[in-house]
Short mmCIF file of C-alpha atoms in Angstrom, two decimals:
data_model
loop_
_atom_site.label_atom_id
_atom_site.label_comp_id
_atom_site.label_asym_id
_atom_site.label_seq_id
_atom_site.Cartn_x
_atom_site.Cartn_y
_atom_site.Cartn_z
CA MET M 21 17.23 0.76 20.53
CA LYS M 22 20.51 1.46 22.31
CA ALA M 23 21.96 4.80 21.27
CA THR M 24 25.59 5.83 21.37
CA THR M 25 26.53 9.05 23.12
CA MET M 26 27.34 12.06 21.03
CA TYR M 27 30.00 13.29 23.43
CA ALA M 28 31.41 12.12 26.75
CA PRO M 29 29.01 11.99 29.72
CA ALA M 30 28.64 15.03 31.93
CA ASP M 31 30.96 13.79 34.66
CA ASP M 32 33.77 12.89 32.20
CA ASP M 33 33.53 16.28 30.48
CA GLY M 34 33.39 18.12 33.78
CA ILE M 35 29.95 19.58 33.02
CA ASP M 36 27.96 20.58 36.06
CA LEU M 37 24.40 19.98 34.87
CA ARG M 38 22.92 21.78 37.88
CA ALA M 39 24.94 24.91 37.13
CA LEU M 40 24.14 24.63 33.42
CA ARG M 41 20.41 24.42 34.03
CA GLY M 42 20.65 27.27 36.50
CA ASP M 43 22.19 29.48 33.83
CA ILE M 44 19.43 28.42 31.40
CA LYS M 45 16.86 29.64 33.92
CA LEU M 46 18.88 32.84 34.32
CA THR M 47 18.41 33.66 30.63
CA ALA M 48 14.64 33.64 31.19
CA HIS M 49 14.71 35.85 34.31
CA VAL M 50 17.06 38.59 33.10
CA THR M 51 14.48 40.03 30.72
CA ARG M 52 11.94 40.80 33.42
CA LEU M 53 13.39 44.17 34.47
CA ARG M 54 13.62 47.17 32.14
CA ALA M 55 15.45 49.63 34.40
CA PRO M 56 18.77 50.82 32.87
CA ALA M 57 20.80 49.68 35.88
CA ALA M 58 19.16 46.23 35.81
CA VAL M 59 19.70 45.93 32.04
CA ALA M 60 23.43 46.70 32.38
CA ARG M 61 23.82 44.26 35.27
CA ASN M 62 21.92 41.46 33.50
CA THR M 63 23.89 41.97 30.29
CA GLU M 64 27.09 41.37 32.23
CA LEU M 65 25.56 38.26 33.83
CA LEU M 66 24.78 36.84 30.39
CA HIS M 67 28.31 37.55 29.16
CA GLU M 68 29.68 35.79 32.24
CA ALA M 69 27.49 32.73 31.59
CA ALA M 70 28.59 32.64 27.95
CA ARG M 71 32.29 32.86 28.97
CA THR M 72 31.80 30.02 31.44
CA TRP M 73 30.38 27.61 28.88
CA TRP M 74 32.34 28.84 25.87
CA PRO M 75 35.07 26.13 26.04
CA VAL M 76 32.42 23.40 26.28
CA ALA M 77 30.62 24.79 23.23
CA GLN M 78 33.90 24.84 21.28
CA ARG M 79 34.49 21.17 22.14
CA CYS M 80 30.99 20.39 20.88
CA ARG M 81 31.82 22.24 17.65
CA GLN M 82 34.96 20.16 17.19
CA ALA M 83 33.04 16.93 17.84
CA ALA M 84 30.64 17.84 15.03
CA VAL M 85 33.31 17.21 12.38
CA GLY M 86 31.79 15.13 9.58
CA SER M 87 28.44 16.93 9.57
CA PRO M 88 28.51 20.28 7.76
CA ALA M 89 24.98 21.07 8.89
CA ASP M 90 25.83 20.45 12.56
CA GLN M 91 29.00 22.53 12.24
CA ARG M 92 27.02 25.41 10.80
CA ARG M 93 24.56 25.14 13.67
CA TRP M 94 27.33 25.41 16.25
CA ASP M 95 28.94 28.29 14.36
CA GLN M 96 25.67 30.20 14.46
CA LEU M 97 25.19 29.46 18.15
CA LEU M 98 28.72 30.57 19.01
CA LYS M 99 28.41 33.71 16.91
CA GLY M 100 25.13 34.73 18.52
CA ALA M 101 26.37 34.23 22.10
CA ASP M 102 29.93 35.49 21.61
CA PRO M 103 30.92 37.07 24.97
CA GLY M 104 33.50 39.28 23.26
CA ARG M 105 30.94 40.98 21.04
CA ALA M 106 30.06 44.51 22.11
CA VAL M 107 26.39 44.89 23.03
CA LYS M 108 24.55 48.12 23.80
CA ALA M 109 23.02 48.29 27.26
CA SER M 110 19.44 48.39 25.96
CA PHE M 111 16.52 46.16 26.77
CA THR M 112 16.15 45.08 23.10
CA GLU M 113 19.80 44.02 22.88
CA LEU M 114 19.46 42.26 26.22
CA THR M 115 16.49 40.23 24.95
CA VAL M 116 18.36 39.18 21.79
CA LEU M 117 21.47 38.22 23.78
CA ALA M 118 19.40 36.24 26.31
CA GLY M 119 17.82 34.21 23.50
CA ALA M 120 21.19 33.48 21.88
CA VAL M 121 22.80 32.38 25.16
CA ARG M 122 19.77 30.25 26.01
CA GLU M 123 19.96 28.40 22.67
CA LEU M 124 23.68 27.78 23.15
CA LEU M 125 23.22 26.40 26.66
CA ARG M 126 20.31 24.19 25.59
CA ALA M 127 22.45 22.76 22.79
CA ILE M 128 25.20 21.99 25.30
CA GLU M 129 22.64 20.34 27.59
CA ALA M 130 21.39 18.17 24.71
CA THR M 131 24.92 16.88 24.07
CA THR M 132 24.96 15.27 27.52
CA LEU M 133 22.03 13.01 26.57
CA GLU M 134 22.54 9.61 24.96
CA TRP M 135 21.62 10.50 21.39
CA PRO M 136 23.51 9.39 18.28
CA SER M 137 25.59 12.04 16.56
CA VAL M 138 24.26 13.77 13.47
CA CYS M 139 26.89 11.99 11.39
CA GLU M 140 25.75 8.59 12.70
CA ILE M 141 22.10 9.43 12.04
CA ALA M 142 23.01 10.38 8.48
CA HIS M 143 24.78 7.02 8.04
CA ARG M 144 21.69 5.16 9.29
CA ILE M 145 19.43 7.03 6.88
CA GLU M 146 21.89 6.38 4.06
CA ASP M 147 21.83 2.65 4.85
CA ALA M 148 18.03 2.74 4.72
CA LEU M 149 18.21 4.41 1.31
CA HIS M 150 20.59 1.77 0.00
CA ASN M 151 18.36 -0.99 1.40
CA GLU M 152 15.45 0.63 -0.48
CA THR M 153 13.47 1.28 2.69
CA TYR M 154 12.52 4.58 1.05
CA PRO M 155 11.84 4.03 -2.69
CA VAL M 156 13.25 6.33 -5.34
CA GLY M 157 11.13 9.43 -5.80
CA SER M 158 9.29 9.10 -2.49
CA PRO M 159 9.21 11.99 0.01
CA VAL M 160 11.22 11.64 3.22
CA ALA M 161 9.27 12.92 6.22
CA VAL M 162 11.36 14.16 9.14
CA SER M 163 8.90 12.88 11.74
CA THR M 164 8.78 9.42 10.14
CA VAL M 165 12.57 9.08 10.16
CA ALA M 166 12.81 10.40 13.72
CA THR M 167 10.24 7.86 14.90
CA ALA M 168 11.95 4.99 13.09
CA LEU M 169 15.38 5.85 14.51
CA GLU M 170 14.07 7.03 17.90
CA VAL M 171 16.07 10.26 17.80
CA PRO M 172 15.08 13.95 18.15
CA VAL M 173 13.58 15.71 15.15
CA GLU M 174 16.21 18.49 15.32
CA LEU M 175 19.05 16.00 14.77
CA VAL M 176 17.20 14.32 11.90
CA LYS M 177 16.77 17.68 10.16
CA LEU M 178 20.53 18.24 10.31
CA ALA M 179 21.25 14.72 9.01
CA LEU M 180 18.80 15.13 6.12
CA SER M 181 20.40 18.46 5.25
CA ASP M 182 23.78 16.70 5.00
CA LEU M 183 22.30 14.02 2.75
CA ALA M 184 20.71 16.69 0.54
CA GLU M 185 24.12 18.33 0.13
CA SER M 186 25.66 14.98 -0.79
CA GLY M 187 23.06 14.46 -3.55
CA LEU M 188 21.22 11.48 -2.06
CA LEU M 189 18.13 13.63 -1.42
CA GLU M 190 16.58 16.36 -3.54
CA ARG M 191 14.97 19.44 -2.01
CA ARG M 192 11.75 20.65 -3.63
CA GLY M 193 10.36 23.56 -1.75
CA GLN M 194 10.07 22.48 1.88
CA ARG M 195 10.20 18.73 1.19
CA LEU M 196 12.99 16.24 0.50
CA PHE M 197 12.72 13.37 -2.01
CA VAL M 198 14.87 10.31 -2.62
CA VAL M 199 17.01 10.72 -5.71
CA GLY M 200 17.60 7.70 -7.95
CA ASN M 201 20.18 7.11 -10.62
CA GLU M 202 19.58 8.08 -14.24
CA GLN M 203 18.43 4.61 -15.22
CA VAL M 204 15.71 4.56 -12.53
CA CYS M 205 14.54 8.02 -13.59
CA ARG M 206 14.34 6.92 -17.22
CA GLU M 207 12.34 3.83 -16.28
CA GLN M 208 9.86 5.86 -14.25
CA THR M 209 9.44 8.40 -17.05
CA GLN M 210 8.90 5.61 -19.59
CA PHE M 211 6.26 3.95 -17.42
CA VAL M 212 4.31 7.16 -16.82
CA THR M 213 4.50 8.00 -20.54
CA GLU M 214 3.15 4.60 -21.54
CA ARG M 215 0.33 4.73 -19.03
CA LEU M 216 -0.74 8.24 -20.02
CA ARG M 217 -0.61 7.32 -23.72
CA ALA M 218 -2.73 4.22 -23.06
CA GLN M 219 -5.26 6.15 -20.96
CA ILE M 220 -5.65 8.77 -23.69
CA ALA M 221 -6.22 5.96 -26.21
CA TYR M 222 -8.71 4.24 -23.93
CA GLY M 223 -10.74 7.42 -23.55
CA VAL M 224 -9.93 8.32 -19.97
CA TYR M 225 -8.94 11.75 -21.28
CA PRO M 226 -10.76 12.35 -24.61
CA PRO M 227 -9.42 14.81 -27.22
CA GLY M 228 -10.10 18.41 -26.31
CA THR M 229 -10.24 17.78 -22.56
CA LEU M 230 -7.79 18.88 -19.89
CA LEU M 231 -5.36 16.49 -18.30
CA PRO M 232 -5.10 16.65 -14.51
CA SER M 233 -2.34 18.84 -13.16
CA ALA M 234 1.13 17.40 -12.63
CA PRO M 235 0.64 16.97 -8.85
CA GLU M 236 -2.68 15.17 -9.44
CA LEU M 237 -1.09 12.85 -12.00
CA ALA M 238 1.78 12.19 -9.60
CA ALA M 239 -0.76 11.17 -6.95
CA ALA M 240 -2.56 8.87 -9.40
CA PHE M 241 0.70 7.22 -10.51
CA VAL M 242 2.14 7.01 -6.96
CA THR M 243 5.27 8.93 -7.96
CA ASN M 244 6.76 12.43 -7.82
CA LEU M 245 6.62 15.34 -10.23
CA THR M 246 9.87 14.71 -12.12
CA PRO M 247 8.80 11.65 -14.20
CA VAL M 248 5.32 13.13 -14.70
CA ARG M 249 6.66 16.37 -16.14
CA ALA M 250 9.13 14.46 -18.33
CA ALA M 251 6.31 12.21 -19.58
CA LEU M 252 4.16 15.23 -20.46
CA HIS M 253 7.02 16.65 -22.52
CA HIS M 254 7.34 13.30 -24.34
CA LEU M 255 3.62 13.32 -25.15
CA ALA M 256 3.87 16.94 -26.28
CA ALA M 257 6.69 15.96 -28.66
CA GLU M 258 4.39 13.23 -30.05
CA ARG M 259 1.70 15.92 -30.58
CA LEU M 260 -0.74 14.14 -28.29
CA VAL M 261 -1.00 16.94 -25.74
CA ARG M 262 -0.31 20.67 -25.70
CA LEU M 263 1.50 22.03 -22.69
CA ARG M 264 0.49 25.35 -21.17
CA LYS M 265 2.32 27.52 -18.68
CA ASN M 266 0.88 27.30 -15.16
CA ALA M 267 -2.13 25.34 -16.47
CA PRO M 268 -3.02 21.69 -17.16
CA ALA M 269 -2.14 20.22 -20.55
CA ILE M 270 -4.81 19.80 -23.24
CA VAL M 271 -5.34 16.54 -25.13
CA LEU M 272 -5.08 17.28 -28.86
CA GLU M 273 -7.29 15.96 -31.62
CA ALA M 274 -4.34 13.92 -32.94
CA ALA M 275 -4.89 11.53 -30.02
CA ARG M 276 -7.84 10.00 -31.92
CA ARG M 277 -5.41 8.18 -34.20
CA LEU M 278 -4.21 6.05 -31.31
CA PRO M 279 -5.64 2.51 -31.23
CA SER M 280 -7.57 1.51 -28.16
CA PRO M 281 -5.89 -1.20 -26.10
CA ALA M 282 -7.35 -4.68 -26.41
CA ARG M 283 -9.21 -5.85 -23.35
CA HIS M 284 -7.90 -9.09 -21.91
CA ALA M 285 -10.34 -11.90 -21.29
CA PRO M 286 -11.05 -12.45 -17.60
CA ASP M 287 -9.58 -15.43 -15.83
CA GLN M 288 -12.01 -18.35 -16.16
CA ARG M 289 -10.58 -20.46 -13.37
CA HIS M 290 -13.00 -19.08 -10.80
CA ALA M 291 -15.74 -17.89 -13.16
CA SER M 292 -18.34 -20.29 -11.77
CA HIS M 293 -17.96 -19.07 -8.18
CA PRO M 294 -16.40 -15.59 -8.22
CA GLN M 295 -15.34 -14.25 -4.86
CA VAL M 296 -17.29 -11.25 -3.58
CA TYR M 297 -15.34 -8.59 -1.69
CA ASP M 298 -16.76 -6.22 0.87
CA HIS M 299 -15.77 -2.60 1.48
CA GLU M 300 -13.30 -3.44 4.24
CA ALA M 301 -11.46 -6.04 2.13
CA ILE M 302 -11.17 -3.69 -0.85
CA THR M 303 -9.91 -0.86 1.35
CA ALA M 304 -7.25 -3.09 2.90
CA ALA M 305 -6.14 -4.47 -0.48
CA ALA M 306 -5.90 -0.99 -2.01
CA ARG M 307 -3.85 0.27 0.92
CA ALA M 308 -1.54 -2.76 0.73
CA GLY M 309 -1.08 -2.27 -3.01
CA ARG M 310 0.10 1.29 -2.51
CA GLU M 311 2.26 0.56 0.52
CA GLN M 312 4.11 -2.27 -1.23
CA TRP M 313 5.48 0.37 -3.60
CA ARG M 314 5.96 3.24 -1.15
CA ARG M 315 7.66 1.24 1.60
CA HIS M 316 9.39 -1.07 -0.88
CA PRO M 317 8.94 -4.42 0.94
CA ARG M 318 10.72 -7.37 -0.59
CA LEU M 319 7.77 -9.15 -2.18
CA SER M 320 8.29 -12.13 -4.45
CA PRO M 321 7.05 -11.89 -8.07
CA GLU M 322 4.37 -14.46 -7.19
CA ASP M 323 3.08 -12.27 -4.34
CA VAL M 324 2.94 -9.20 -6.58
CA THR M 325 1.06 -11.15 -9.25
CA ALA M 326 -1.42 -12.48 -6.69
CA GLN M 327 -1.92 -8.95 -5.37
CA TRP M 328 -2.53 -7.66 -8.90
CA GLU M 329 -5.05 -10.43 -9.67
CA ARG M 330 -6.94 -9.71 -6.45
CA LEU M 331 -7.11 -5.99 -7.27
CA ARG M 332 -8.31 -6.80 -10.81
CA ALA M 333 -11.09 -8.95 -9.42
CA MET M 334 -12.10 -6.13 -7.06
CA ALA M 335 -12.10 -3.62 -9.92
CA ARG M 336 -14.30 -5.91 -12.03
CA GLN M 337 -16.72 -6.35 -9.16
CA MET M 338 -17.08 -2.60 -8.55
CA LEU M 339 -17.28 -1.74 -12.25
CA GLY M 340 -19.98 -4.37 -12.69
CA THR M 341 -22.13 -3.11 -9.83
CA LEU M 342 -22.01 0.64 -10.47
CA GLU M 343 -25.02 2.15 -12.19
CA PRO M 344 -25.61 5.54 -13.89
CA SER M 345 -25.40 8.23 -11.27
CA ARG M 346 -27.33 11.45 -10.73
CA SER M 347 -24.56 12.85 -8.55
CA PRO M 348 -23.27 16.38 -9.32
CA PHE M 349 -19.81 14.77 -9.52
CA ARG M 350 -20.77 12.59 -12.47
CA HIS M 351 -17.97 13.78 -14.79
CA ARG M 352 -15.23 13.01 -12.28
CA ARG M 353 -16.95 9.76 -11.44
CA ASP M 354 -16.91 8.66 -15.08
CA THR M 355 -13.22 9.56 -15.35
CA ALA M 356 -12.43 7.42 -12.32
CA LEU M 357 -14.43 4.52 -13.76
CA ILE M 358 -12.72 4.60 -17.14
CA ARG M 359 -9.28 4.95 -15.57
CA ALA M 360 -9.89 1.92 -13.37
CA ALA M 361 -11.17 -0.05 -16.38
CA GLU M 362 -8.05 0.80 -18.40
CA LEU M 363 -5.66 -0.19 -15.62
CA GLU M 364 -7.61 -3.40 -14.97
CA SER M 365 -7.42 -4.40 -18.63
CA ALA M 366 -3.76 -3.47 -19.14
CA PRO M 367 -1.27 -6.36 -18.99
CA LEU M 368 1.11 -6.67 -16.08
CA PRO M 369 4.67 -5.64 -17.07
CA GLU M 370 7.42 -8.25 -17.07
CA ALA M 371 10.13 -6.30 -15.20
CA PRO M 372 9.88 -6.46 -11.38
CA GLU M 373 9.86 -2.69 -10.68
CA PRO M 374 7.25 -1.72 -13.32
CA ARG M 375 5.21 -4.74 -12.17
CA ARG M 376 5.06 -3.45 -8.61
CA TRP M 377 4.44 0.09 -9.80
CA HIS M 378 1.59 -0.97 -12.07
CA THR M 379 0.02 -2.81 -9.14
CA ALA M 380 0.27 0.33 -7.00
CA CYS M 381 -1.41 2.40 -9.74
CA LEU M 382 -4.22 -0.15 -9.99
CA ALA M 383 -4.62 -0.03 -6.21
CA THR M 384 -4.94 3.76 -6.37
CA ALA M 385 -7.59 3.48 -9.10
CA VAL M 386 -9.50 0.86 -7.09
CA ALA M 387 -9.38 3.10 -4.02
CA ALA M 388 -10.74 6.00 -6.08
CA LEU M 389 -13.86 3.94 -6.87
CA LEU M 390 -14.70 3.27 -3.24
CA PRO M 391 -16.65 6.51 -2.61
CA TYR M 392 -18.92 5.67 -5.56
CA THR M 393 -19.71 2.12 -4.45
CA ARG M 394 -21.35 2.97 -1.15
CA GLY M 395 -24.39 0.76 -0.88
CA HIS M 396 -23.31 -1.49 -3.77
CA LEU M 397 -20.78 -3.61 -1.86
CA PRO M 398 -21.53 -6.28 0.73
CA VAL M 399 -21.63 -4.89 4.25
CA THR M 400 -19.22 -6.32 6.80
CA HIS M 401 -21.03 -7.44 9.95
CA ALA M 402 -20.11 -4.95 12.65
CA PRO M 403 -21.57 -3.76 15.96
CA ALA M 404 -24.66 -1.63 15.64
CA ALA M 405 -22.84 1.40 17.05
CA HIS M 406 -20.50 1.44 14.04
CA GLN M 407 -23.11 0.93 11.31
CA VAL M 408 -23.98 3.93 9.13
CA PRO M 409 -27.74 4.50 8.70
CA PRO M 410 -29.18 5.04 5.20
CA ARG M 411 -28.88 8.59 3.92
CA GLY M 412 -32.23 8.82 2.18
CA PRO M 413 -35.04 6.95 0.47
CA GLN M 414 -34.46 4.36 -2.21
CA GLY M 415 -34.65 5.58 -5.78
CA CYS M 416 -31.84 8.15 -6.15
CA GLY M 417 -28.86 5.87 -5.65
CA ALA M 418 -28.74 2.77 -3.51
CA MET M 419 -28.64 4.80 -0.32
CA GLY M 420 -30.25 8.07 -1.32
CA PRO M 421 -28.74 11.48 -2.06
CA TYR M 422 -25.01 12.09 -1.57
CA THR M 423 -24.07 13.96 1.58
CA ALA M 424 -20.84 14.99 3.22
CA ASP M 425 -20.87 11.90 5.45
CA ASP M 426 -20.88 9.69 2.37
CA PHE M 427 -17.36 10.79 1.45
CA VAL M 428 -15.40 11.74 4.58
CA LEU M 429 -14.49 8.23 5.76
CA ASP M 430 -13.82 6.77 2.30
CA LEU M 431 -11.71 9.64 1.02
CA ARG M 432 -9.25 9.12 3.84
CA ASP M 433 -8.53 5.64 2.53
CA ALA M 434 -9.26 6.17 -1.15
CA GLU M 435 -6.87 8.95 -2.07
CA VAL M 436 -3.26 9.77 -1.38
CA PRO M 437 -3.25 11.26 2.14
CA GLY M 438 -3.02 15.00 2.39
CA THR M 439 -3.62 15.91 -1.28
CA ALA M 440 -6.51 18.29 -1.76
CA GLY M 441 -5.73 18.21 -5.47
CA ALA M 442 -6.59 14.52 -5.64
CA PHE M 443 -10.04 15.33 -4.25
CA ALA M 444 -10.49 18.02 -6.88
CA PHE M 445 -9.33 15.62 -9.61
CA PHE M 446 -11.86 12.90 -8.83
CA PHE M 447 -14.74 14.93 -7.42
CA GLY M 448 -14.65 18.28 -9.19
CA ASP M 449 -13.68 21.84 -8.48
CA ASP M 450 -17.01 22.98 -7.09
CA PRO M 451 -16.43 25.05 -3.89
CA ASP M 452 -19.30 23.25 -2.17
CA ALA M 453 -17.70 19.91 -2.97
CA ARG M 454 -14.51 20.90 -1.22
CA THR M 455 -16.38 21.27 2.04
CA PHE M 456 -16.70 17.49 2.10
CA THR M 457 -13.04 17.16 3.09
#
């Protein structure tokens, strides 16, 4: 990708790169001597270097107009390396001044490279948000954006800070999320509320049991915390759950009055010769189902429906092959099974966005079943070096007792990456179980 220059090239600006890099090296050498005479002499050398490059830094500050974050960066750099500021002739002050001057000179050196300006990077990210490259509610990773735009991470951080100030992104702790309009937020809250209400009615979360935490529910519904928390408040107003401070909600006894959803009859078109899926095909389909919502590709309604039907068939196959387990994770296993059965039986929404979202939730539920189906699915023919030997004798599960190796590979594809809470949700809170990750 061809990048536009942030400022004029070095020759046009009259910047001597050799002298600039020499002064950068000087800032590293001046802190090697602690003698009072050497400290005083080196402090004056740093002030002289700062005075030399001060006009160039001011021009860089003026060129940063349009990016408040970049302007603040230059203000901090200029303030730290101000040659007119009185500094005591001590080794500690010398070290602080050397670091400030070094950062200023490195920033000037970076401006001579052919990188887009922070303002231009912000415009590119904003265009991606409007084109729905990053769906509403999804986190925006600095490294992902920097790789996509082929620009330094430091410039992307400044651009994202500008977008957060403009209201396009929302900061939650150390992460940034895409903010949608009020209508999109209402639709997401309504969908999560309906799904949680249906899962309580279906028996995924029986009365008297604890719901997963808000982050775990957000992982299961492929969304962020805002619609999940709003949905929990809606269910609390309906007296289906009781919210607790800093603890998961409890399903109330009133939830028993909810009718169970009717199970839809399976499609009979291919009943005589149903297709059998192996582990690799199910893993790929589950990943594609989640990515079609996270990356927001422009899929036609027919493609989404076909993807949903394929995931339903995979869920039926796995639910039909699983047998009672003697695993210590049986409770979490049963929860995953019932949740997948409820999502498989639920009808596909009519609206395009809830349709894609429902498909992504079903894909997440299908992926959660993968660790429990080891040995029950057809094995893809692969080289002998990549085949996993049986873990134990027949009789206690299709492949013997559960071990750490039974879960490591599948969990990477089955759950939302990087969420230890999702592992705890599906496999229990036992400290020994957590060692499997």
